[in-house]
Short mmCIF file of C-alpha atoms in Angstrom, two decimals:
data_model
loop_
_atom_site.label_atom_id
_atom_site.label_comp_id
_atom_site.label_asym_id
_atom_site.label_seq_id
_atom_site.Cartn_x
_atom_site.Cartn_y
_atom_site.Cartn_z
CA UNK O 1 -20.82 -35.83 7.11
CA UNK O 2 -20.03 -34.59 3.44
CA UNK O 3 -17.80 -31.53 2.82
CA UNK O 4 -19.57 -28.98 1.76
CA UNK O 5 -17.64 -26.73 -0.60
CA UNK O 6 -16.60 -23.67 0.45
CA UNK O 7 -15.42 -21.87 -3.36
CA UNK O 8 -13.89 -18.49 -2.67
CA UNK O 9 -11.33 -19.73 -0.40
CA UNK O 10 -10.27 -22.91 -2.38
CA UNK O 11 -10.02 -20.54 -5.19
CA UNK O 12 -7.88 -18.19 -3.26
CA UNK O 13 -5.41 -21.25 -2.02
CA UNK O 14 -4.91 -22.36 -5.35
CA UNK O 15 -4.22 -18.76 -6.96
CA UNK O 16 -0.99 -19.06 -4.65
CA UNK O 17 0.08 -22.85 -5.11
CA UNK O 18 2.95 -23.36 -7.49
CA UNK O 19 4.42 -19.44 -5.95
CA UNK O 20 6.54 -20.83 -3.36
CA UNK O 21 5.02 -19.08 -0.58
CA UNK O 22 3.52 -20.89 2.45
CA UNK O 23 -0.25 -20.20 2.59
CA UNK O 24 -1.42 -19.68 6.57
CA UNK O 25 -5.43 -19.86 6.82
CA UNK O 26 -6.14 -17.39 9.71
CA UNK O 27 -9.46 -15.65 10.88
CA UNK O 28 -11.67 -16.35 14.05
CA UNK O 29 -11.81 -19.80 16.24
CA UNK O 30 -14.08 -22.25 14.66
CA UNK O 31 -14.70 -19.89 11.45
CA UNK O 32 -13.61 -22.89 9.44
CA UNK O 33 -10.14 -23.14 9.04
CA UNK O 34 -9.35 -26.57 9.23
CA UNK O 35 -12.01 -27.35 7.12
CA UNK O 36 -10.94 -25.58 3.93
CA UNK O 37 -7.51 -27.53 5.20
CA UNK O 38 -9.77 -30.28 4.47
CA UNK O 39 -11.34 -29.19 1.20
CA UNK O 40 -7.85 -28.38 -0.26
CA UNK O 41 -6.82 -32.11 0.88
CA UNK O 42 -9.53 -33.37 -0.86
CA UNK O 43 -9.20 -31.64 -4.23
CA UNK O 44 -5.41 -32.31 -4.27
CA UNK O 45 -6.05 -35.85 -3.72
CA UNK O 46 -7.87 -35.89 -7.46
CA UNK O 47 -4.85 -34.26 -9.08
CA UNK O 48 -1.73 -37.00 -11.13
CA UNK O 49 1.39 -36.90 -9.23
CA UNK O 50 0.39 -35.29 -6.14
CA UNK O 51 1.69 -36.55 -2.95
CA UNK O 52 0.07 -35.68 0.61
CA UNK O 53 1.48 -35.12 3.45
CA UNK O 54 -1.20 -34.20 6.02
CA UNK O 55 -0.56 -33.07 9.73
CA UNK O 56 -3.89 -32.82 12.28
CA UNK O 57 -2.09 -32.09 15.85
CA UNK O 58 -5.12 -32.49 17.15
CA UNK O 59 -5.28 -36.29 16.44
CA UNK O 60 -3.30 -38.38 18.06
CA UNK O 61 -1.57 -40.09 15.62
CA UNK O 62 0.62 -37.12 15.32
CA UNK O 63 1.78 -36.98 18.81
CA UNK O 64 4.95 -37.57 18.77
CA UNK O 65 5.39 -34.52 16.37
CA UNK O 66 6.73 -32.21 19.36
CA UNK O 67 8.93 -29.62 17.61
CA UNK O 68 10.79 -29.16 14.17
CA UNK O 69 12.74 -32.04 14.28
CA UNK O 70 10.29 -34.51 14.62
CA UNK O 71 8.23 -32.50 11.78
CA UNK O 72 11.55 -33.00 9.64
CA UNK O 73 11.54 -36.11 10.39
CA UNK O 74 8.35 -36.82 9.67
CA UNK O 75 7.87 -35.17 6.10
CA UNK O 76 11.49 -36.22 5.37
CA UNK O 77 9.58 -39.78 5.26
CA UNK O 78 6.62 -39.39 3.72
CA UNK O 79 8.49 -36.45 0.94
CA UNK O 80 8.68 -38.13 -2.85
CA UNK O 81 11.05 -35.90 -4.96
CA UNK O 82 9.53 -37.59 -8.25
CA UNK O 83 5.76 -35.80 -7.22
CA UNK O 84 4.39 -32.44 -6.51
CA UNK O 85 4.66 -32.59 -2.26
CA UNK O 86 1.87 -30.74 -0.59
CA UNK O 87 2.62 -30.34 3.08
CA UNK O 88 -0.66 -29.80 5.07
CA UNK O 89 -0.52 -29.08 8.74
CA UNK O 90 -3.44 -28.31 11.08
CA UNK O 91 -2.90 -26.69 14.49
CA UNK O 92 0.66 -25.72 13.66
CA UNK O 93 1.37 -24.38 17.28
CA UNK O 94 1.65 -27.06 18.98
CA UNK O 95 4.96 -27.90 16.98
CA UNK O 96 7.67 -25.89 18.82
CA UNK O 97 9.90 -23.72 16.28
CA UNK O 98 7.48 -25.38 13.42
CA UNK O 99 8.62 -22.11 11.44
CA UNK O 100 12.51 -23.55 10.86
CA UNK O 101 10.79 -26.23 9.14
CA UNK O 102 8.79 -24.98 6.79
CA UNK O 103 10.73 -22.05 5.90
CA UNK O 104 13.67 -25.04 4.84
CA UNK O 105 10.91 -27.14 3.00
CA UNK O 106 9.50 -24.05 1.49
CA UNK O 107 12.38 -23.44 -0.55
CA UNK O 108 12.30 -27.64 -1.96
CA UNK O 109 11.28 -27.95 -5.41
CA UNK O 110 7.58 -28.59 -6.17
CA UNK O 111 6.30 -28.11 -2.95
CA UNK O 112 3.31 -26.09 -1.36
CA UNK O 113 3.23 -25.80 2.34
CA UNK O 114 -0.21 -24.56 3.53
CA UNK O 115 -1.25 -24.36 7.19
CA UNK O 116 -3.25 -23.43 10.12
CA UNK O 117 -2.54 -22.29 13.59
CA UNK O 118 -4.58 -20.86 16.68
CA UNK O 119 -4.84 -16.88 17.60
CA UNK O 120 -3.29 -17.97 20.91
CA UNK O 121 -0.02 -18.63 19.12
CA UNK O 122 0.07 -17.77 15.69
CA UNK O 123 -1.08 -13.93 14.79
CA UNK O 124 -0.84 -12.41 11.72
CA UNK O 125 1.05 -9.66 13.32
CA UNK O 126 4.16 -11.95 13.73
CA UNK O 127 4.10 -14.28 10.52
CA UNK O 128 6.49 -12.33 9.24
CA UNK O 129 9.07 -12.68 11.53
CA UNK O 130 8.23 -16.25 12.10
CA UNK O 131 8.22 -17.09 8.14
CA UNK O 132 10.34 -14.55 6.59
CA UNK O 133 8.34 -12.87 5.00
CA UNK O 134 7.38 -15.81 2.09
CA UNK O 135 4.03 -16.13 3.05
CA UNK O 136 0.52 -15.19 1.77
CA UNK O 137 -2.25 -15.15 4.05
CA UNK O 138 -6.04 -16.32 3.46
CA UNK O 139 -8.15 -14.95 6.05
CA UNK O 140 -11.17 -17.56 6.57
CA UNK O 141 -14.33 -15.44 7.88
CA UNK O 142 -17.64 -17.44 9.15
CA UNK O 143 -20.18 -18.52 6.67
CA UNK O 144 -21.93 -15.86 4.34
CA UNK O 145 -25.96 -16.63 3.76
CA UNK O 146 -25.60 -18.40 0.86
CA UNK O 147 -23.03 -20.87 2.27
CA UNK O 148 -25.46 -20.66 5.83
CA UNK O 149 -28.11 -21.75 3.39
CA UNK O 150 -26.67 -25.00 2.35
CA UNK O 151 -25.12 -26.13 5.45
CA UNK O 152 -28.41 -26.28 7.31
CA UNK O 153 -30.52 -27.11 3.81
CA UNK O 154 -32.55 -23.82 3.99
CA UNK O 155 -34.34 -21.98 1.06
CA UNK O 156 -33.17 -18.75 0.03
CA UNK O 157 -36.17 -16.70 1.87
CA UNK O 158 -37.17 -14.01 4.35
CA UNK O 159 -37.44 -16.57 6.83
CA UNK O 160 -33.81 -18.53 6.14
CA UNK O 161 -32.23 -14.15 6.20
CA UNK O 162 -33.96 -13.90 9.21
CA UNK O 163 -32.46 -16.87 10.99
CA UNK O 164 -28.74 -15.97 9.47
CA UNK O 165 -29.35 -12.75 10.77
CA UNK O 166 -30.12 -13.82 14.05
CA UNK O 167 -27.81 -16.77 14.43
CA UNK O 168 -24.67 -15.86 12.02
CA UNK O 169 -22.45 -18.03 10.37
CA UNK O 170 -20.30 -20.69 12.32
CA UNK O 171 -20.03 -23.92 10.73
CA UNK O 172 -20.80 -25.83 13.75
CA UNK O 173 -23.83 -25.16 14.35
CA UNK O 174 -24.65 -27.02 11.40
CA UNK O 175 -24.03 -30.06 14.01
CA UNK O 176 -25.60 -28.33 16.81
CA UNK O 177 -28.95 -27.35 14.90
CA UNK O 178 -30.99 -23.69 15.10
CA UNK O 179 -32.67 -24.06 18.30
CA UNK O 180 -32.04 -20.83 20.37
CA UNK O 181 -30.75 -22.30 23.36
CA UNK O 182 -28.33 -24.51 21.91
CA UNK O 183 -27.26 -22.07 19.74
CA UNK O 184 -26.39 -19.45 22.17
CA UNK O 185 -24.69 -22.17 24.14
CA UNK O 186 -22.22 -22.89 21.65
CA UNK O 187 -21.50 -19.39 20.21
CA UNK O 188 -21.01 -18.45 23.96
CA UNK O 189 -18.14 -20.95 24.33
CA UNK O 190 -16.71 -20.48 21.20
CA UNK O 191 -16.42 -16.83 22.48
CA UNK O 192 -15.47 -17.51 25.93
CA UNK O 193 -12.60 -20.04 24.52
CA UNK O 194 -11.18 -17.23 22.28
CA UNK O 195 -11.09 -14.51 24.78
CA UNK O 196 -9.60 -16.54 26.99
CA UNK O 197 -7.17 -18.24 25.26
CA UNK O 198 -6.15 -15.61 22.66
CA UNK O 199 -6.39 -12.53 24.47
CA UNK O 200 -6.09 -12.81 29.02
CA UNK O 201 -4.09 -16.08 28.72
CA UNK O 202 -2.01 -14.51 25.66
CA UNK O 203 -1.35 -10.93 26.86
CA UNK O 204 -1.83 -12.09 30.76
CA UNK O 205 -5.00 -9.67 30.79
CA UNK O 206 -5.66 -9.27 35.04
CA UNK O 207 -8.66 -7.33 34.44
CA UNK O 208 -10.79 -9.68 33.36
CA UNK O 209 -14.41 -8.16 34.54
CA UNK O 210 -13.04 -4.97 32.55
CA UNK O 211 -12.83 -6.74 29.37
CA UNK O 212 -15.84 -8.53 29.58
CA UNK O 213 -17.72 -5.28 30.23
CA UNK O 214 -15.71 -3.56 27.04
CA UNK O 215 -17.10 -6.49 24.90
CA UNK O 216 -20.33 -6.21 25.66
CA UNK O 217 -20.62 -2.28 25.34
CA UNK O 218 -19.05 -2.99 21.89
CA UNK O 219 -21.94 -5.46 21.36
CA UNK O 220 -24.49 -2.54 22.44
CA UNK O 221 -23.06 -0.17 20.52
CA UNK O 222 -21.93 -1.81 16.84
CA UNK O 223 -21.84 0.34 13.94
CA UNK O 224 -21.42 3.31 16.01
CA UNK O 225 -18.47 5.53 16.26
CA UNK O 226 -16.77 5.50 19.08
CA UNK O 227 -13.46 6.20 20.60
CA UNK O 228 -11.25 5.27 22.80
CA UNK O 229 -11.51 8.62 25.17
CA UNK O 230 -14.99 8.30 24.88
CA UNK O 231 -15.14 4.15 26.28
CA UNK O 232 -13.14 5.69 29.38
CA UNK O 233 -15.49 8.61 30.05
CA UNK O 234 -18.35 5.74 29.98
CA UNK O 235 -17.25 3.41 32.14
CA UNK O 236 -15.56 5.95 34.76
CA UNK O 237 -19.32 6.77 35.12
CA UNK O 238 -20.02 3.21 35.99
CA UNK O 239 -17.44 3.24 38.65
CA UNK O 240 -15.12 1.91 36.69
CA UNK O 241 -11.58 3.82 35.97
CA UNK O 242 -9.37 2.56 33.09
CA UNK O 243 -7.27 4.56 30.49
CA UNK O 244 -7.87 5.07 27.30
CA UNK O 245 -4.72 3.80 26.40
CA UNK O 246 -4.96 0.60 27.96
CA UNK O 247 -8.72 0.81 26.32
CA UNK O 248 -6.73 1.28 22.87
CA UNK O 249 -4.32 -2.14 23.66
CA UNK O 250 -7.50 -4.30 25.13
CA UNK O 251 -9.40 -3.36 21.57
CA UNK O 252 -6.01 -4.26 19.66
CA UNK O 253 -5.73 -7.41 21.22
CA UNK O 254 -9.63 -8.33 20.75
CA UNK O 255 -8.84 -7.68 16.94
CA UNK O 256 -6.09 -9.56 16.74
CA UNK O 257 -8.23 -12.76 17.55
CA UNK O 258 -10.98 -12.12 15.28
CA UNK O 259 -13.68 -11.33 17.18
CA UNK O 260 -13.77 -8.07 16.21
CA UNK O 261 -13.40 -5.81 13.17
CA UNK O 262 -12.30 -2.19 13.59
CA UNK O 263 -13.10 0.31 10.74
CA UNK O 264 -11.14 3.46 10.57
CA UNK O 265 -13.16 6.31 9.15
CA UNK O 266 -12.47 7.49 5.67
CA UNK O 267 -12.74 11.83 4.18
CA UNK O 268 -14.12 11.28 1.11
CA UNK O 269 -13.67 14.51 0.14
CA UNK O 270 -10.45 15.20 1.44
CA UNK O 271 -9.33 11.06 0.39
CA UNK O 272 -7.57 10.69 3.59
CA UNK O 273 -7.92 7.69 6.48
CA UNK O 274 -8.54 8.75 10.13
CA UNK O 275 -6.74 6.78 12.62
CA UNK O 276 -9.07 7.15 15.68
CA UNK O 277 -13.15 7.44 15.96
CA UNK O 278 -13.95 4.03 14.69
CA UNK O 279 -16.93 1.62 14.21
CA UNK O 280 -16.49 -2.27 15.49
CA UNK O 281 -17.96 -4.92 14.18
CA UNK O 282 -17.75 -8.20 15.20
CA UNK O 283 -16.51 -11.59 12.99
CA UNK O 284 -19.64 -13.12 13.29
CA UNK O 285 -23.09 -11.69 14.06
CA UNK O 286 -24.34 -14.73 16.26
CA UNK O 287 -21.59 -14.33 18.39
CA UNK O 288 -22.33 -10.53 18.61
CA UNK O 289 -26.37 -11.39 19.64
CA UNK O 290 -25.30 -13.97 22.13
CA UNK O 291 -23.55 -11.28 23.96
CA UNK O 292 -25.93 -8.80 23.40
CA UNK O 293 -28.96 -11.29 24.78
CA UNK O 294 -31.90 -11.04 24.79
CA UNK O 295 -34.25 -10.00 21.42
CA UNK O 296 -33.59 -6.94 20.70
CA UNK O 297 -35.78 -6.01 18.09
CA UNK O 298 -34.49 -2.42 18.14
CA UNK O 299 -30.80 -3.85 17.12
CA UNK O 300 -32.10 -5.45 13.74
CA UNK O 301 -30.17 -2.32 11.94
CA UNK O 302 -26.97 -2.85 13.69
CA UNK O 303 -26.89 -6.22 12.83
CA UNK O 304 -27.40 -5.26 9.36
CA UNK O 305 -24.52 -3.31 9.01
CA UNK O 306 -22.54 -5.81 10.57
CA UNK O 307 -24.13 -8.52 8.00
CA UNK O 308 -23.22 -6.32 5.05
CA UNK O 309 -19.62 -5.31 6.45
CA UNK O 310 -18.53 -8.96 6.65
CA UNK O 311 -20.15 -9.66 3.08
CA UNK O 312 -18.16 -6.80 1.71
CA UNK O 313 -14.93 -8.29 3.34
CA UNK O 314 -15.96 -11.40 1.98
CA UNK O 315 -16.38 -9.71 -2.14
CA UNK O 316 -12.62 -8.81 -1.31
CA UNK O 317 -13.42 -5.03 -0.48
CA UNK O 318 -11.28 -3.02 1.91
CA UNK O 319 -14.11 -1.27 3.82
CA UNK O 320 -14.32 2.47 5.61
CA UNK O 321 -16.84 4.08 7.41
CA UNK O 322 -17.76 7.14 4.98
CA UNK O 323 -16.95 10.73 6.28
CA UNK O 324 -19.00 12.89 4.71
CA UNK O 325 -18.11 17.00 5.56
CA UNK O 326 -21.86 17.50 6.01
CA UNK O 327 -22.15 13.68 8.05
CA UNK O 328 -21.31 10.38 7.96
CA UNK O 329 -21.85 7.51 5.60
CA UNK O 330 -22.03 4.26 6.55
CA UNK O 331 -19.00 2.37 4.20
CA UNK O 332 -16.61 3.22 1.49
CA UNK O 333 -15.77 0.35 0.09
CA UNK O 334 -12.20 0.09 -1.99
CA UNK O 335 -10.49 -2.78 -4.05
CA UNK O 336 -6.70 -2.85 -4.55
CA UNK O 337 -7.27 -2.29 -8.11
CA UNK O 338 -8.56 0.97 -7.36
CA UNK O 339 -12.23 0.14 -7.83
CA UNK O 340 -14.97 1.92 -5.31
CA UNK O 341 -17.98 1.70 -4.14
CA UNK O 342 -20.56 3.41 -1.53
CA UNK O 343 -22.67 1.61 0.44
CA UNK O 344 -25.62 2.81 2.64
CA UNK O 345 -27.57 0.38 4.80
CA UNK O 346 -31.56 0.64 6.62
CA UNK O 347 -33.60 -1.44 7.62
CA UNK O 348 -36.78 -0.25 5.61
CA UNK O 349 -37.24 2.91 3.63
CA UNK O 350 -40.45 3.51 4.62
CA UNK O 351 -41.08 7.64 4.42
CA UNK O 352 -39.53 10.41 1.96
CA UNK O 353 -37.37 11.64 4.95
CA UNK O 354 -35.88 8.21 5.76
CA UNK O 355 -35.50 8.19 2.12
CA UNK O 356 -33.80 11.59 2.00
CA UNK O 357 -31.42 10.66 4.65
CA UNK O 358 -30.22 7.52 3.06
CA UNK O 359 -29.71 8.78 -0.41
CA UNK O 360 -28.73 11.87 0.37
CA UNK O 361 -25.85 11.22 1.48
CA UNK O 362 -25.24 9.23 -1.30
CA UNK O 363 -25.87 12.11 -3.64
CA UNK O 364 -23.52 14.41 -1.74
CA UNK O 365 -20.73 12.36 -2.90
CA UNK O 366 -19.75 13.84 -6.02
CA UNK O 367 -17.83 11.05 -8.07
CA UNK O 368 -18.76 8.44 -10.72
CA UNK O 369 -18.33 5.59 -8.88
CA UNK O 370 -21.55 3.04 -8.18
CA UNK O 371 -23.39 4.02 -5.13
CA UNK O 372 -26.00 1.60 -3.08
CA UNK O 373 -28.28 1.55 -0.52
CA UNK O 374 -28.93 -1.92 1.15
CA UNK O 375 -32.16 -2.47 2.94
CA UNK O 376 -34.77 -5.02 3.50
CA UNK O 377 -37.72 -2.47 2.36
CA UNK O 378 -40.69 -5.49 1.28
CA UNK O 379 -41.04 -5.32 -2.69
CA UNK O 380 -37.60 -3.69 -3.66
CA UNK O 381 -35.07 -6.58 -5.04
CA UNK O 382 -32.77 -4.02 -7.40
CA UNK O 383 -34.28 -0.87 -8.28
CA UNK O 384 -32.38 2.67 -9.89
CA UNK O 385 -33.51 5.60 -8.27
CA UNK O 386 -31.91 8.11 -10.27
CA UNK O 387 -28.39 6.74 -10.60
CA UNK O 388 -28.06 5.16 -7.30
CA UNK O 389 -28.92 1.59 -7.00
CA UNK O 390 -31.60 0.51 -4.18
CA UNK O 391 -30.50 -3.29 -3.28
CA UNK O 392 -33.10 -5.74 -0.92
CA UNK O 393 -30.58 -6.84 1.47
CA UNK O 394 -31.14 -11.07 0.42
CA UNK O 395 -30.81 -9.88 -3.07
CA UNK O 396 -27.78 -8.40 -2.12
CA UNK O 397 -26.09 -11.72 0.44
CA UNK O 398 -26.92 -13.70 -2.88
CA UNK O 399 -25.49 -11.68 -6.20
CA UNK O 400 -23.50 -8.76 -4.48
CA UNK O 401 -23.76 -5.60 -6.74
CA UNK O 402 -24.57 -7.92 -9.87
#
């Protein structure tokens, strides 16, 4: 099968080659990781005076590659000091103490170390301490509509949105195809592998039904704030008795392998971050319906706020939920640069008071900076309605604010 290109993480790779840092592709099991791994391999192999030395620990060729020395050994033959050395390595766990490695070949003259490694063994919370600190991370999220577009050859229309909406973005199912059963098959063990081998195997989690049940009230109740206290109340009046503290550490440990996203909630007017009451959203909507079940017709607006939170992620935003002192909003949406932007979402805006609702909030904010509202109401593509822009929500997966 051809590589398709995947742009905005290639570009991101190469705007840290040449820094000596080592690059570590992270983000959710079978988001794509070792396939940009791929991509990169192939675009180096084009460049003069470029040598390759390429690592898959999940091919057997590499078997004998059991812990740093062996990986010494083995780029300490294949290493040309007369070329630019690119050290590729895919599944970097399974090499034990891999990190005294490449932290020595980091520091060699025209060389770029870039790599991969699973949840279950590699999470960004420790790269420091395993790397030293030289590293630069490039988190790899699921496919975004347009990409979902080309690997299943779709037209951009309603009916292509409608099945990203519904089926979300994992590579793989490019292979597996868009019929419902399969579909759910797959994004079921893709989720079942991940909590069970990045979260209960990882942090010996004993209460397995618990965290089952926690995932799936997530799933019911995306884009809604919620808190920790709040989780406990619920399920101690389902029979079920767990703290909210160990709550707190199961929902840490669930984000910490990608399959969810938690957004802290943002003042706008008083500019300050609020550590607790947050929404979830999950790394890939498919997943997040699979769980769910069922149709669901009634969830299409959930799943539209979690389609335009990872899209936002994905335009390099750092994304809030919107605290409004008369309300909420649904995102504030900041660059490190110190560009902003607010973002309201709805399905259709249908009637003056859905319509009041929406902007209204929006107009409460009292700042310059661009304000949108994001919804799939039929004939709107990218209108102004007095100074805040109305956006159709495939207009918006396609050319972001543009």
């Amino acid at each position: 099968m051809a590589i398709i290109e995947r742009p905005i993480y290639i570009q991101q790779v190469v705007k840290h080659i040449g820094k000596g840092l080592i690059i570590v592709l992270v983000g959710q099991r079978r988001a794509g990781k070792s396939y940009v791994l791929k991509m990169m391999r192939e675009r180096i192999e084009k460049e003069d005076n470029s040598n390759i030395i390429y690592i898959d620990k999940e091919k057997r060729e590499f078997d004998s590659i059991k812990n740093y020395q062996d990986l010494n050994d083995y780029i300490g033959s294949h290493f040309e000091k007369s070329k630019h050395n690119y050290i590729l390595i895919d599944e970097v766990q399974d090499i034990k103490e891999f990190e005294r490695s490449v932290r020595s070949y980091r520091t060699e003259p025209d060389t770029d170390i870039i790599i991969t490694g699973s949840n279950s063994h590699v999470l960004s919370s420790e790269l420091s301490t395993l790397l030293g600190g030289r590293y630069r991370e490039i988190y790899i999220q699921p496919l975004s509509y347009v990409e979902f577009l080309k690997f299943h050859g779709l037209n951009d229309d309603d009916s292509s949105l409608a099945k990203y909406i519904d089926f979300g973005g994992l590579p793989g199912l490019s292979r597996i195809g868009l019929d419902l059963d399969d579909a759910r098959e797959y994004q079921l063990d893709v989720y079942h592998t991940a909590l069970l081998k990045d979260v209960i195997m990882r942090h010996n989690i004993r209460n397995i039904a618990f965290l089952e049940n926690l995932v799936r009230f997530l799933a019911d109740n995306e884009g809604k704030i919620i808190s920790a206290n709040s989780i406990s109340k619920y399920m101690k009046s389902q029979g079920v008795s767990v703290t909210a503290a160990a709550i707190i550490n199961y929902i840490d440990y669930l984000s910490e392998a990608y399959i969810i996203s938690k957004v802290n909630r943002y003042d706008i007017h008083g500019r300050k971050i609020f550590k607790n009451n947050e929404k979830y959203y999950f790394e890939d909507n498919g997943i997040r319906n699979a769980i769910a079940g069922g149709q669901r017709e009634g969830d299409i607006e959930k799943v539209m706020e979690n389609v335009v939170y990872n899209q936002l992620c994905r335009m390099g935003y750092k994304v809030y939920v919107g605290q409004l002192q008369a309300g909420e909003g649904d995102f504030v949406c900041e660059k490190s640069n110190g560009d902003r932007a607010y973002v309201q979402v709805s399905y259709i805006i249908a009637d003056e008071s859905t319509r009041q609702r929406e902007f209204g909030a929006l107009r409460n904010i009292k700042d310059n900076y661009p304000k949108f509202v994001i919804s799939m109401t039929p004939l709107v593509t990218k209108n102004d309605d007095n100074g805040i822009t109305h956006l159709n929500l495939r207009y918006f997966l396609v050319n972001g604010f543009e």
